[in-house]
Amino acid sequence: MLHTDVPDRIRSAYEEASRAENAGAARLAGVGYRSAVEELCKDQGATHHTLHGKIQELAAKGLPADVITALDETRVVGNDSVHHGVEYSAEELADIADLVAEATVILYAQPAQRRRMAESRSKRHEAAKQST
C-alpha cells in the first residue's frame, strides 16, 4: 500500500499490480508495476514517447541515481513480462514493488510531510506574532 500522498493513478496501478502479485499472476504483476512507473513519470512531468526516455527526463531533473535505477529496473521487468513472457520470481517481484514504493516515498510522501511541517511552523509563528 502506497502513502496517501501518492496520486491516485499511481496508487491504483500499484495496488492492482500488488493484487496480481498476491494472486500468483507474476507476469501481470510485472506489467502492473511498470504501469505504476509510467504514471509516476507522467505525474512528474516527463513527456518522452518511451518510458525509458521518461525515466531519463526525471534523471535530468535531478532525481537520485538509485531512484532512476529502481524505475528503470521496473520498466525492464514489465517489458520482459509483456513482450517476452518472462515470469519473475515472487522475491524479484517483491523487490520491484519495494523499489517503486521507495521511489514514491522520495517523490511524494517526504515532500508532502515537509510541506505540512513548514505550514505548521508558519501557523505557529504567525500565532505567536499576533499574541505579542
Short mmCIF file of the N, C-alpha and C atoms (twelve columns), coordinates in Angstrom:
data_MODEL
# 
_entry.id   MODEL 
# 
loop_
_atom_site.group_PDB 
_atom_site.id 
_atom_site.type_symbol 
_atom_site.label_atom_id 
_atom_site.label_alt_id 
_atom_site.label_comp_id 
_atom_site.label_asym_id 
_atom_site.label_seq_id 
_atom_site.Cartn_x 
_atom_site.Cartn_y 
_atom_site.Cartn_z 
_atom_site.pdbx_PDB_model_num 
ATOM 1   N N  . MET A 1   0.844  -1.173  0.000   1 
ATOM 2   C CA . MET A 1   0.000  0.000   0.000   1 
ATOM 3   C C  . MET A 1   0.896  1.244   0.000   1 
ATOM 4   N N  . LEU A 2   0.620  2.124   -0.931  1 
ATOM 5   C CA . LEU A 2   1.408  3.345   -1.024  1 
ATOM 6   C C  . LEU A 2   0.803  4.432   -0.139  1 
ATOM 7   N N  . HIS A 3   1.623  5.383   0.227   1 
ATOM 8   C CA . HIS A 3   1.221  6.503   1.066   1 
ATOM 9   C C  . HIS A 3   0.069  7.275   0.420   1 
ATOM 10  N N  . THR A 4   -0.775 7.845   1.240   1 
ATOM 11  C CA . THR A 4   -1.930 8.589   0.724   1 
ATOM 12  C C  . THR A 4   -1.545 9.851   -0.035  1 
ATOM 13  N N  . ASP A 5   -0.322 10.319  0.112   1 
ATOM 14  C CA . ASP A 5   0.129  11.487  -0.638  1 
ATOM 15  C C  . ASP A 5   0.488  11.154  -2.094  1 
ATOM 16  N N  . VAL A 6   0.553  9.876   -2.417  1 
ATOM 17  C CA . VAL A 6   0.829  9.451   -3.789  1 
ATOM 18  C C  . VAL A 6   -0.446 9.626   -4.604  1 
ATOM 19  N N  . PRO A 7   -0.359 10.230  -5.787  1 
ATOM 20  C CA . PRO A 7   -1.555 10.433  -6.618  1 
ATOM 21  C C  . PRO A 7   -2.313 9.133   -6.900  1 
ATOM 22  N N  . ASP A 8   -3.623 9.253   -7.002  1 
ATOM 23  C CA . ASP A 8   -4.499 8.088   -7.156  1 
ATOM 24  C C  . ASP A 8   -4.133 7.199   -8.343  1 
ATOM 25  N N  . ARG A 9   -3.779 7.776   -9.483  1 
ATOM 26  C CA . ARG A 9   -3.481 6.959   -10.668 1 
ATOM 27  C C  . ARG A 9   -2.272 6.058   -10.426 1 
ATOM 28  N N  . ILE A 10  -1.303 6.556   -9.711  1 
ATOM 29  C CA . ILE A 10  -0.119 5.753   -9.400  1 
ATOM 30  C C  . ILE A 10  -0.481 4.689   -8.377  1 
ATOM 31  N N  . ARG A 11  -1.173 5.109   -7.339  1 
ATOM 32  C CA . ARG A 11  -1.577 4.153   -6.288  1 
ATOM 33  C C  . ARG A 11  -2.443 3.046   -6.850  1 
ATOM 34  N N  . SER A 12  -3.387 3.405   -7.719  1 
ATOM 35  C CA . SER A 12  -4.288 2.418   -8.303  1 
ATOM 36  C C  . SER A 12  -3.522 1.373   -9.117  1 
ATOM 37  N N  . ALA A 13  -2.610 1.820   -9.983  1 
ATOM 38  C CA . ALA A 13  -1.822 0.880   -10.788 1 
ATOM 39  C C  . ALA A 13  -0.972 -0.010  -9.883  1 
ATOM 40  N N  . TYR A 14  -0.367 0.580   -8.864  1 
ATOM 41  C CA . TYR A 14  0.478  -0.168  -7.936  1 
ATOM 42  C C  . TYR A 14  -0.349 -1.216  -7.181  1 
ATOM 43  N N  . GLU A 15  -1.517 -0.812  -6.696  1 
ATOM 44  C CA . GLU A 15  -2.350 -1.731  -5.919  1 
ATOM 45  C C  . GLU A 15  -2.874 -2.866  -6.776  1 
ATOM 46  N N  . GLU A 16  -3.201 -2.592  -8.043  1 
ATOM 47  C CA . GLU A 16  -3.628 -3.665  -8.952  1 
ATOM 48  C C  . GLU A 16  -2.476 -4.637  -9.184  1 
ATOM 49  N N  . ALA A 17  -1.272 -4.110  -9.373  1 
ATOM 50  C CA . ALA A 17  -0.101 -4.965  -9.555  1 
ATOM 51  C C  . ALA A 17  0.128  -5.819  -8.308  1 
ATOM 52  N N  . SER A 18  -0.047 -5.221  -7.151  1 
ATOM 53  C CA . SER A 18  0.128  -5.938  -5.896  1 
ATOM 54  C C  . SER A 18  -0.888 -7.072  -5.758  1 
ATOM 55  N N  . ARG A 19  -2.125 -6.802  -6.144  1 
ATOM 56  C CA . ARG A 19  -3.148 -7.855  -6.099  1 
ATOM 57  C C  . ARG A 19  -2.790 -8.995  -7.056  1 
ATOM 58  N N  . ALA A 20  -2.296 -8.644  -8.234  1 
ATOM 59  C CA . ALA A 20  -1.878 -9.676  -9.192  1 
ATOM 60  C C  . ALA A 20  -0.726 -10.489 -8.613  1 
ATOM 61  N N  . GLU A 21  0.234  -9.797  -8.006  1 
ATOM 62  C CA . GLU A 21  1.372  -10.479 -7.392  1 
ATOM 63  C C  . GLU A 21  0.898  -11.442 -6.311  1 
ATOM 64  N N  . ASN A 22  0.003  -10.980 -5.442  1 
ATOM 65  C CA . ASN A 22  -0.509 -11.811 -4.351  1 
ATOM 66  C C  . ASN A 22  -1.310 -13.000 -4.850  1 
ATOM 67  N N  . ALA A 23  -1.896 -12.875 -6.047  1 
ATOM 68  C CA . ALA A 23  -2.671 -13.972 -6.632  1 
ATOM 69  C C  . ALA A 23  -1.781 -14.932 -7.420  1 
ATOM 70  N N  . GLY A 24  -0.489 -14.636 -7.494  1 
ATOM 71  C CA . GLY A 24  0.426  -15.505 -8.214  1 
ATOM 72  C C  . GLY A 24  0.507  -15.223 -9.706  1 
ATOM 73  N N  . ALA A 25  -0.068 -14.110 -10.144 1 
ATOM 74  C CA . ALA A 25  -0.029 -13.724 -11.558 1 
ATOM 75  C C  . ALA A 25  1.211  -12.866 -11.786 1 
ATOM 76  N N  . ALA A 26  2.361  -13.526 -11.876 1 
ATOM 77  C CA . ALA A 26  3.645  -12.826 -11.890 1 
ATOM 78  C C  . ALA A 26  3.804  -11.902 -13.095 1 
ATOM 79  N N  . ARG A 27  3.458  -12.372 -14.280 1 
ATOM 80  C CA . ARG A 27  3.635  -11.519 -15.461 1 
ATOM 81  C C  . ARG A 27  2.731  -10.303 -15.394 1 
ATOM 82  N N  . LEU A 28  1.506  -10.504 -14.970 1 
ATOM 83  C CA . LEU A 28  0.572  -9.386  -14.836 1 
ATOM 84  C C  . LEU A 28  1.078  -8.385  -13.792 1 
ATOM 85  N N  . ALA A 29  1.653  -8.887  -12.711 1 
ATOM 86  C CA . ALA A 29  2.209  -8.012  -11.678 1 
ATOM 87  C C  . ALA A 29  3.357  -7.187  -12.243 1 
ATOM 88  N N  . GLY A 30  4.231  -7.821  -13.017 1 
ATOM 89  C CA . GLY A 30  5.343  -7.096  -13.622 1 
ATOM 90  C C  . GLY A 30  4.870  -5.967  -14.513 1 
ATOM 91  N N  . VAL A 31  3.859  -6.250  -15.321 1 
ATOM 92  C CA . VAL A 31  3.291  -5.222  -16.201 1 
ATOM 93  C C  . VAL A 31  2.628  -4.125  -15.358 1 
ATOM 94  N N  . GLY A 32  1.973  -4.506  -14.285 1 
ATOM 95  C CA . GLY A 32  1.297  -3.528  -13.430 1 
ATOM 96  C C  . GLY A 32  2.256  -2.581  -12.744 1 
ATOM 97  N N  . TYR A 33  3.364  -3.112  -12.243 1 
ATOM 98  C CA . TYR A 33  4.346  -2.231  -11.605 1 
ATOM 99  C C  . TYR A 33  4.967  -1.287  -12.634 1 
ATOM 100 N N  . ARG A 34  5.173  -1.788  -13.838 1 
ATOM 101 C CA . ARG A 34  5.665  -0.925  -14.912 1 
ATOM 102 C C  . ARG A 34  4.663  0.188   -15.182 1 
ATOM 103 N N  . SER A 35  3.383  -0.150  -15.178 1 
ATOM 104 C CA . SER A 35  2.331  0.842   -15.390 1 
ATOM 105 C C  . SER A 35  2.365  1.914   -14.302 1 
ATOM 106 N N  . ALA A 36  2.608  1.502   -13.071 1 
ATOM 107 C CA . ALA A 36  2.708  2.473   -11.968 1 
ATOM 108 C C  . ALA A 36  3.869  3.435   -12.206 1 
ATOM 109 N N  . VAL A 37  4.985  2.909   -12.715 1 
ATOM 110 C CA . VAL A 37  6.145  3.757   -13.011 1 
ATOM 111 C C  . VAL A 37  5.804  4.730   -14.139 1 
ATOM 112 N N  . GLU A 38  5.099  4.254   -15.145 1 
ATOM 113 C CA . GLU A 38  4.698  5.141   -16.248 1 
ATOM 114 C C  . GLU A 38  3.827  6.282   -15.724 1 
ATOM 115 N N  . GLU A 39  2.877  5.978   -14.858 1 
ATOM 116 C CA . GLU A 39  2.015  7.012   -14.276 1 
ATOM 117 C C  . GLU A 39  2.828  7.982   -13.430 1 
ATOM 118 N N  . LEU A 40  3.786  7.459   -12.678 1 
ATOM 119 C CA . LEU A 40  4.648  8.303   -11.855 1 
ATOM 120 C C  . LEU A 40  5.428  9.275   -12.745 1 
ATOM 121 N N  . CYS A 41  5.993  8.768   -13.819 1 
ATOM 122 C CA . CYS A 41  6.772  9.631   -14.727 1 
ATOM 123 C C  . CYS A 41  5.901  10.724  -15.328 1 
ATOM 124 N N  . LYS A 42  4.705  10.353  -15.760 1 
ATOM 125 C CA . LYS A 42  3.790  11.352  -16.325 1 
ATOM 126 C C  . LYS A 42  3.440  12.410  -15.281 1 
ATOM 127 N N  . ASP A 43  3.159  11.947  -14.061 1 
ATOM 128 C CA . ASP A 43  2.804  12.885  -13.000 1 
ATOM 129 C C  . ASP A 43  3.960  13.823  -12.680 1 
ATOM 130 N N  . GLN A 44  5.179  13.359  -12.846 1 
ATOM 131 C CA . GLN A 44  6.364  14.177  -12.581 1 
ATOM 132 C C  . GLN A 44  6.715  15.082  -13.757 1 
ATOM 133 N N  . GLY A 45  5.897  15.033  -14.817 1 
ATOM 134 C CA . GLY A 45  6.077  15.946  -15.941 1 
ATOM 135 C C  . GLY A 45  6.906  15.417  -17.092 1 
ATOM 136 N N  . ALA A 46  7.250  14.145  -17.088 1 
ATOM 137 C CA . ALA A 46  8.015  13.567  -18.196 1 
ATOM 138 C C  . ALA A 46  7.109  13.398  -19.407 1 
ATOM 139 N N  . THR A 47  7.634  13.704  -20.578 1 
ATOM 140 C CA . THR A 47  6.810  13.695  -21.789 1 
ATOM 141 C C  . THR A 47  7.384  12.870  -22.933 1 
ATOM 142 N N  . HIS A 48  8.537  12.266  -22.768 1 
ATOM 143 C CA . HIS A 48  9.148  11.484  -23.848 1 
ATOM 144 C C  . HIS A 48  8.190  10.384  -24.306 1 
ATOM 145 N N  . HIS A 49  8.337  9.919   -25.533 1 
ATOM 146 C CA . HIS A 49  7.403  8.920   -26.064 1 
ATOM 147 C C  . HIS A 49  7.676  7.498   -25.576 1 
ATOM 148 N N  . THR A 50  8.838  7.244   -24.984 1 
ATOM 149 C CA . THR A 50  9.103  5.923   -24.402 1 
ATOM 150 C C  . THR A 50  9.244  6.066   -22.893 1 
ATOM 151 N N  . LEU A 51  8.991  4.967   -22.196 1 
ATOM 152 C CA . LEU A 51  9.145  5.007   -20.745 1 
ATOM 153 C C  . LEU A 51  10.618 5.190   -20.370 1 
ATOM 154 N N  . HIS A 52  11.504 4.551   -21.092 1 
ATOM 155 C CA . HIS A 52  12.929 4.747   -20.809 1 
ATOM 156 C C  . HIS A 52  13.280 6.234   -20.922 1 
ATOM 157 N N  . GLY A 53  12.783 6.881   -21.970 1 
ATOM 158 C CA . GLY A 53  13.034 8.313   -22.150 1 
ATOM 159 C C  . GLY A 53  12.426 9.143   -21.039 1 
ATOM 160 N N  . LYS A 54  11.228 8.762   -20.593 1 
ATOM 161 C CA . LYS A 54  10.581 9.488   -19.486 1 
ATOM 162 C C  . LYS A 54  11.418 9.375   -18.215 1 
ATOM 163 N N  . ILE A 55  11.925 8.166   -17.962 1 
ATOM 164 C CA . ILE A 55  12.757 7.962   -16.772 1 
ATOM 165 C C  . ILE A 55  14.015 8.815   -16.874 1 
ATOM 166 N N  . GLN A 56  14.612 8.870   -18.039 1 
ATOM 167 C CA . GLN A 56  15.816 9.684   -18.230 1 
ATOM 168 C C  . GLN A 56  15.511 11.171  -18.049 1 
ATOM 169 N N  . GLU A 57  14.323 11.612  -18.432 1 
ATOM 170 C CA . GLU A 57  13.932 13.010  -18.184 1 
ATOM 171 C C  . GLU A 57  13.935 13.299  -16.691 1 
ATOM 172 N N  . LEU A 58  13.446 12.346  -15.902 1 
ATOM 173 C CA . LEU A 58  13.437 12.537  -14.453 1 
ATOM 174 C C  . LEU A 58  14.863 12.576  -13.912 1 
ATOM 175 N N  . ALA A 59  15.759 11.796  -14.511 1 
ATOM 176 C CA . ALA A 59  17.167 11.842  -14.107 1 
ATOM 177 C C  . ALA A 59  17.735 13.231  -14.367 1 
ATOM 178 N N  . ALA A 60  17.367 13.804  -15.504 1 
ATOM 179 C CA . ALA A 60  17.855 15.139  -15.857 1 
ATOM 180 C C  . ALA A 60  17.312 16.208  -14.905 1 
ATOM 181 N N  . LYS A 61  16.181 15.914  -14.250 1 
ATOM 182 C CA . LYS A 61  15.606 16.854  -13.287 1 
ATOM 183 C C  . LYS A 61  16.263 16.731  -11.923 1 
ATOM 184 N N  . GLY A 62  17.205 15.808  -11.789 1 
ATOM 185 C CA . GLY A 62  17.951 15.705  -10.551 1 
ATOM 186 C C  . GLY A 62  17.499 14.630  -9.586  1 
ATOM 187 N N  . LEU A 63  16.651 13.698  -10.022 1 
ATOM 188 C CA . LEU A 63  16.278 12.618  -9.107  1 
ATOM 189 C C  . LEU A 63  17.500 11.770  -8.802  1 
ATOM 190 N N  . PRO A 64  17.596 11.270  -7.597  1 
ATOM 191 C CA . PRO A 64  18.757 10.464  -7.218  1 
ATOM 192 C C  . PRO A 64  18.941 9.246   -8.130  1 
ATOM 193 N N  . ALA A 65  20.181 8.882   -8.365  1 
ATOM 194 C CA . ALA A 65  20.509 7.772   -9.267  1 
ATOM 195 C C  . ALA A 65  19.845 6.470   -8.837  1 
ATOM 196 N N  . ASP A 66  19.747 6.213   -7.520  1 
ATOM 197 C CA . ASP A 66  19.141 4.957   -7.083  1 
ATOM 198 C C  . ASP A 66  17.649 4.907   -7.400  1 
ATOM 199 N N  . VAL A 67  16.981 6.049   -7.391  1 
ATOM 200 C CA . VAL A 67  15.563 6.093   -7.762  1 
ATOM 201 C C  . VAL A 67  15.425 5.829   -9.263  1 
ATOM 202 N N  . ILE A 68  16.292 6.438   -10.054 1 
ATOM 203 C CA . ILE A 68  16.268 6.224   -11.501 1 
ATOM 204 C C  . ILE A 68  16.507 4.750   -11.813 1 
ATOM 205 N N  . THR A 69  17.475 4.156   -11.151 1 
ATOM 206 C CA . THR A 69  17.770 2.734   -11.356 1 
ATOM 207 C C  . THR A 69  16.563 1.881   -11.005 1 
ATOM 208 N N  . ALA A 70  15.908 2.184   -9.901  1 
ATOM 209 C CA . ALA A 70  14.729 1.426   -9.487  1 
ATOM 210 C C  . ALA A 70  13.612 1.533   -10.522 1 
ATOM 211 N N  . LEU A 71  13.376 2.743   -11.013 1 
ATOM 212 C CA . LEU A 71  12.327 2.929   -12.004 1 
ATOM 213 C C  . LEU A 71  12.663 2.183   -13.287 1 
ATOM 214 N N  . ASP A 72  13.929 2.212   -13.693 1 
ATOM 215 C CA . ASP A 72  14.323 1.533   -14.921 1 
ATOM 216 C C  . ASP A 72  14.277 0.015   -14.769 1 
ATOM 217 N N  . GLU A 73  14.642 -0.500  -13.604 1 
ATOM 218 C CA . GLU A 73  14.526 -1.943  -13.357 1 
ATOM 219 C C  . GLU A 73  13.070 -2.381  -13.462 1 
ATOM 220 N N  . THR A 74  12.182 -1.577  -12.954 1 
ATOM 221 C CA . THR A 74  10.757 -1.894  -13.026 1 
ATOM 222 C C  . THR A 74  10.288 -1.888  -14.478 1 
ATOM 223 N N  . ARG A 75  10.777 -0.939  -15.257 1 
ATOM 224 C CA . ARG A 75  10.441 -0.883  -16.687 1 
ATOM 225 C C  . ARG A 75  10.872 -2.171  -17.381 1 
ATOM 226 N N  . VAL A 76  12.083 -2.626  -17.093 1 
ATOM 227 C CA . VAL A 76  12.614 -3.835  -17.718 1 
ATOM 228 C C  . VAL A 76  11.774 -5.052  -17.336 1 
ATOM 229 N N  . VAL A 77  11.434 -5.174  -16.058 1 
ATOM 230 C CA . VAL A 77  10.613 -6.304  -15.610 1 
ATOM 231 C C  . VAL A 77  9.257  -6.301  -16.333 1 
ATOM 232 N N  . GLY A 78  8.638  -5.135  -16.418 1 
ATOM 233 C CA . GLY A 78  7.360  -5.042  -17.117 1 
ATOM 234 C C  . GLY A 78  7.483  -5.380  -18.586 1 
ATOM 235 N N  . ASN A 79  8.512  -4.872  -19.234 1 
ATOM 236 C CA . ASN A 79  8.722  -5.175  -20.654 1 
ATOM 237 C C  . ASN A 79  8.970  -6.665  -20.867 1 
ATOM 238 N N  . ASP A 80  9.819  -7.260  -20.027 1 
ATOM 239 C CA . ASP A 80  10.074 -8.694  -20.138 1 
ATOM 240 C C  . ASP A 80  8.783  -9.488  -19.949 1 
ATOM 241 N N  . SER A 81  7.971  -9.064  -19.010 1 
ATOM 242 C CA . SER A 81  6.725  -9.774  -18.710 1 
ATOM 243 C C  . SER A 81  5.757  -9.738  -19.881 1 
ATOM 244 N N  . VAL A 82  5.601  -8.565  -20.481 1 
ATOM 245 C CA . VAL A 82  4.606  -8.421  -21.543 1 
ATOM 246 C C  . VAL A 82  5.123  -8.853  -22.914 1 
ATOM 247 N N  . HIS A 83  6.378  -8.562  -23.209 1 
ATOM 248 C CA . HIS A 83  6.893  -8.825  -24.550 1 
ATOM 249 C C  . HIS A 83  7.568  -10.186 -24.700 1 
ATOM 250 N N  . HIS A 84  8.099  -10.722 -23.602 1 
ATOM 251 C CA . HIS A 84  8.874  -11.954 -23.695 1 
ATOM 252 C C  . HIS A 84  8.314  -13.081 -22.828 1 
ATOM 253 N N  . GLY A 85  7.212  -12.823 -22.129 1 
ATOM 254 C CA . GLY A 85  6.591  -13.856 -21.305 1 
ATOM 255 C C  . GLY A 85  7.420  -14.291 -20.117 1 
ATOM 256 N N  . VAL A 86  8.348  -13.448 -19.701 1 
ATOM 257 C CA . VAL A 86  9.195  -13.790 -18.557 1 
ATOM 258 C C  . VAL A 86  8.355  -13.718 -17.284 1 
ATOM 259 N N  . GLU A 87  8.485  -14.738 -16.473 1 
ATOM 260 C CA . GLU A 87  7.787  -14.762 -15.191 1 
ATOM 261 C C  . GLU A 87  8.828  -14.650 -14.088 1 
ATOM 262 N N  . TYR A 88  8.926  -13.479 -13.498 1 
ATOM 263 C CA . TYR A 88  9.894  -13.244 -12.428 1 
ATOM 264 C C  . TYR A 88  9.430  -13.933 -11.153 1 
ATOM 265 N N  . SER A 89  10.376 -14.252 -10.292 1 
ATOM 266 C CA . SER A 89  10.057 -14.940 -9.042  1 
ATOM 267 C C  . SER A 89  9.316  -14.008 -8.090  1 
ATOM 268 N N  . ALA A 90  8.712  -14.616 -7.085  1 
ATOM 269 C CA . ALA A 90  7.994  -13.835 -6.068  1 
ATOM 270 C C  . ALA A 90  8.938  -12.858 -5.376  1 
ATOM 271 N N  . GLU A 91  10.163 -13.303 -5.113  1 
ATOM 272 C CA . GLU A 91  11.142 -12.448 -4.440  1 
ATOM 273 C C  . GLU A 91  11.527 -11.265 -5.326  1 
ATOM 274 N N  . GLU A 92  11.707 -11.528 -6.622  1 
ATOM 275 C CA . GLU A 92  12.067 -10.458 -7.548  1 
ATOM 276 C C  . GLU A 92  10.937 -9.440  -7.673  1 
ATOM 277 N N  . LEU A 93  9.714  -9.922  -7.731  1 
ATOM 278 C CA . LEU A 93  8.572  -9.003  -7.813  1 
ATOM 279 C C  . LEU A 93  8.410  -8.204  -6.525  1 
ATOM 280 N N  . ALA A 94  8.620  -8.856  -5.398  1 
ATOM 281 C CA . ALA A 94  8.528  -8.137  -4.121  1 
ATOM 282 C C  . ALA A 94  9.577  -7.032  -4.058  1 
ATOM 283 N N  . ASP A 95  10.759 -7.317  -4.591  1 
ATOM 284 C CA . ASP A 95  11.806 -6.303  -4.612  1 
ATOM 285 C C  . ASP A 95  11.402 -5.130  -5.504  1 
ATOM 286 N N  . ILE A 96  10.848 -5.430  -6.671  1 
ATOM 287 C CA . ILE A 96  10.384 -4.366  -7.576  1 
ATOM 288 C C  . ILE A 96  9.308  -3.532  -6.893  1 
ATOM 289 N N  . ALA A 97  8.372  -4.194  -6.230  1 
ATOM 290 C CA . ALA A 97  7.317  -3.471  -5.513  1 
ATOM 291 C C  . ALA A 97  7.929  -2.543  -4.471  1 
ATOM 292 N N  . ASP A 98  8.924  -3.039  -3.739  1 
ATOM 293 C CA . ASP A 98  9.594  -2.214  -2.733  1 
ATOM 294 C C  . ASP A 98  10.306 -1.025  -3.374  1 
ATOM 295 N N  . LEU A 99  10.965 -1.259  -4.518  1 
ATOM 296 C CA . LEU A 99  11.666 -0.173  -5.199  1 
ATOM 297 C C  . LEU A 99  10.701 0.933   -5.616  1 
ATOM 298 N N  . VAL A 100 9.561  0.541   -6.173  1 
ATOM 299 C CA . VAL A 100 8.568  1.540   -6.591  1 
ATOM 300 C C  . VAL A 100 8.030  2.272   -5.366  1 
ATOM 301 N N  . ALA A 101 7.733  1.534   -4.313  1 
ATOM 302 C CA . ALA A 101 7.226  2.167   -3.089  1 
ATOM 303 C C  . ALA A 101 8.235  3.157   -2.525  1 
ATOM 304 N N  . GLU A 102 9.520  2.790   -2.524  1 
ATOM 305 C CA . GLU A 102 10.554 3.700   -2.035  1 
ATOM 306 C C  . GLU A 102 10.630 4.962   -2.884  1 
ATOM 307 N N  . ALA A 103 10.500 4.798   -4.187  1 
ATOM 308 C CA . ALA A 103 10.527 5.961   -5.081  1 
ATOM 309 C C  . ALA A 103 9.377  6.905   -4.761  1 
ATOM 310 N N  . THR A 104 8.203  6.347   -4.457  1 
ATOM 311 C CA . THR A 104 7.058  7.216   -4.153  1 
ATOM 312 C C  . THR A 104 7.226  7.927   -2.816  1 
ATOM 313 N N  . VAL A 105 7.926  7.310   -1.883  1 
ATOM 314 C CA . VAL A 105 8.209  7.990   -0.611  1 
ATOM 315 C C  . VAL A 105 9.087  9.207   -0.883  1 
ATOM 316 N N  . ILE A 106 10.119 9.020   -1.698  1 
ATOM 317 C CA . ILE A 106 11.048 10.113  -2.006  1 
ATOM 318 C C  . ILE A 106 10.347 11.215  -2.802  1 
ATOM 319 N N  . LEU A 107 9.517  10.820  -3.760  1 
ATOM 320 C CA . LEU A 107 8.904  11.799  -4.663  1 
ATOM 321 C C  . LEU A 107 7.631  12.442  -4.128  1 
ATOM 322 N N  . TYR A 108 6.914  11.752  -3.241  1 
ATOM 323 C CA . TYR A 108 5.616  12.271  -2.805  1 
ATOM 324 C C  . TYR A 108 5.473  12.399  -1.294  1 
ATOM 325 N N  . ALA A 109 5.738  11.327  -0.560  1 
ATOM 326 C CA . ALA A 109 5.470  11.339  0.884   1 
ATOM 327 C C  . ALA A 109 6.386  12.304  1.635   1 
ATOM 328 N N  . GLN A 110 7.681  12.236  1.372   1 
ATOM 329 C CA . GLN A 110 8.608  13.120  2.088   1 
ATOM 330 C C  . GLN A 110 8.365  14.596  1.771   1 
ATOM 331 N N  . PRO A 111 8.212  14.968  0.493   1 
ATOM 332 C CA . PRO A 111 7.923  16.386  0.214   1 
ATOM 333 C C  . PRO A 111 6.615  16.857  0.855   1 
ATOM 334 N N  . ALA A 112 5.591  16.002  0.850   1 
ATOM 335 C CA . ALA A 112 4.313  16.389  1.455   1 
ATOM 336 C C  . ALA A 112 4.471  16.569  2.960   1 
ATOM 337 N N  . GLN A 113 5.240  15.693  3.588   1 
ATOM 338 C CA . GLN A 113 5.474  15.817  5.025   1 
ATOM 339 C C  . GLN A 113 6.231  17.106  5.325   1 
ATOM 340 N N  . ARG A 114 7.235  17.428  4.524   1 
ATOM 341 C CA . ARG A 114 7.983  18.669  4.739   1 
ATOM 342 C C  . ARG A 114 7.077  19.887  4.567   1 
ATOM 343 N N  . ARG A 115 6.193  19.858  3.567   1 
ATOM 344 C CA . ARG A 115 5.248  20.976  3.376   1 
ATOM 345 C C  . ARG A 115 4.335  21.133  4.581   1 
ATOM 346 N N  . ARG A 116 3.825  20.015  5.088   1 
ATOM 347 C CA . ARG A 116 2.928  20.080  6.255   1 
ATOM 348 C C  . ARG A 116 3.662  20.635  7.472   1 
ATOM 349 N N  . MET A 117 4.900  20.221  7.665   1 
ATOM 350 C CA . MET A 117 5.680  20.729  8.804   1 
ATOM 351 C C  . MET A 117 5.964  22.212  8.638   1 
ATOM 352 N N  . ALA A 118 6.296  22.635  7.428   1 
ATOM 353 C CA . ALA A 118 6.560  24.059  7.178   1 
ATOM 354 C C  . ALA A 118 5.298  24.878  7.423   1 
ATOM 355 N N  . GLU A 119 4.147  24.379  6.980   1 
ATOM 356 C CA . GLU A 119 2.881  25.082  7.212   1 
ATOM 357 C C  . GLU A 119 2.579  25.166  8.702   1 
ATOM 358 N N  . SER A 120 2.833  24.096  9.424   1 
ATOM 359 C CA . SER A 120 2.599  24.077  10.867  1 
ATOM 360 C C  . SER A 120 3.484  25.106  11.568  1 
ATOM 361 N N  . ARG A 121 4.757  25.151  11.204  1 
ATOM 362 C CA . ARG A 121 5.656  26.136  11.803  1 
ATOM 363 C C  . ARG A 121 5.222  27.552  11.465  1 
ATOM 364 N N  . SER A 122 4.798  27.750  10.237  1 
ATOM 365 C CA . SER A 122 4.366  29.082  9.811   1 
ATOM 366 C C  . SER A 122 3.138  29.533  10.604  1 
ATOM 367 N N  . LYS A 123 2.190  28.642  10.792  1 
ATOM 368 C CA . LYS A 123 0.990  28.983  11.572  1 
ATOM 369 C C  . LYS A 123 1.347  29.290  13.021  1 
ATOM 370 N N  . ARG A 124 2.231  28.493  13.569  1 
ATOM 371 C CA . ARG A 124 2.642  28.706  14.955  1 
ATOM 372 C C  . ARG A 124 3.364  30.054  15.065  1 
ATOM 373 N N  . HIS A 125 4.214  30.352  14.092  1 
ATOM 374 C CA . HIS A 125 4.935  31.626  14.074  1 
ATOM 375 C C  . HIS A 125 3.947  32.795  13.990  1 
ATOM 376 N N  . GLU A 126 2.995  32.711  13.099  1 
ATOM 377 C CA . GLU A 126 2.006  33.785  12.943  1 
ATOM 378 C C  . GLU A 126 1.174  33.958  14.209  1 
ATOM 379 N N  . ALA A 127 0.794  32.846  14.810  1 
ATOM 380 C CA . ALA A 127 0.020  32.912  16.057  1 
ATOM 381 C C  . ALA A 127 0.831  33.569  17.170  1 
ATOM 382 N N  . ALA A 128 2.105  33.262  17.242  1 
ATOM 383 C CA . ALA A 128 2.967  33.859  18.264  1 
ATOM 384 C C  . ALA A 128 3.117  35.353  18.027  1 
ATOM 385 N N  . LYS A 129 3.244  35.765  16.768  1 
ATOM 386 C CA . LYS A 129 3.381  37.172  16.456  1 
ATOM 387 C C  . LYS A 129 2.116  37.951  16.831  1 
ATOM 388 N N  . GLN A 130 0.960  37.351  16.603  1 
ATOM 389 C CA . GLN A 130 -0.290 38.037  16.888  1 
ATOM 390 C C  . GLN A 130 -0.557 38.124  18.380  1 
ATOM 391 N N  . SER A 131 -0.019 37.180  19.146  1 
ATOM 392 C CA . SER A 131 -0.276 37.210  20.596  1 
ATOM 393 C C  . SER A 131 0.644  38.177  21.339  1 
ATOM 394 N N  . THR A 132 1.654  38.678  20.682  1 
ATOM 395 C CA . THR A 132 2.577  39.596  21.381  1 
ATOM 396 C C  . THR A 132 2.344  41.031  20.992  1 
# 
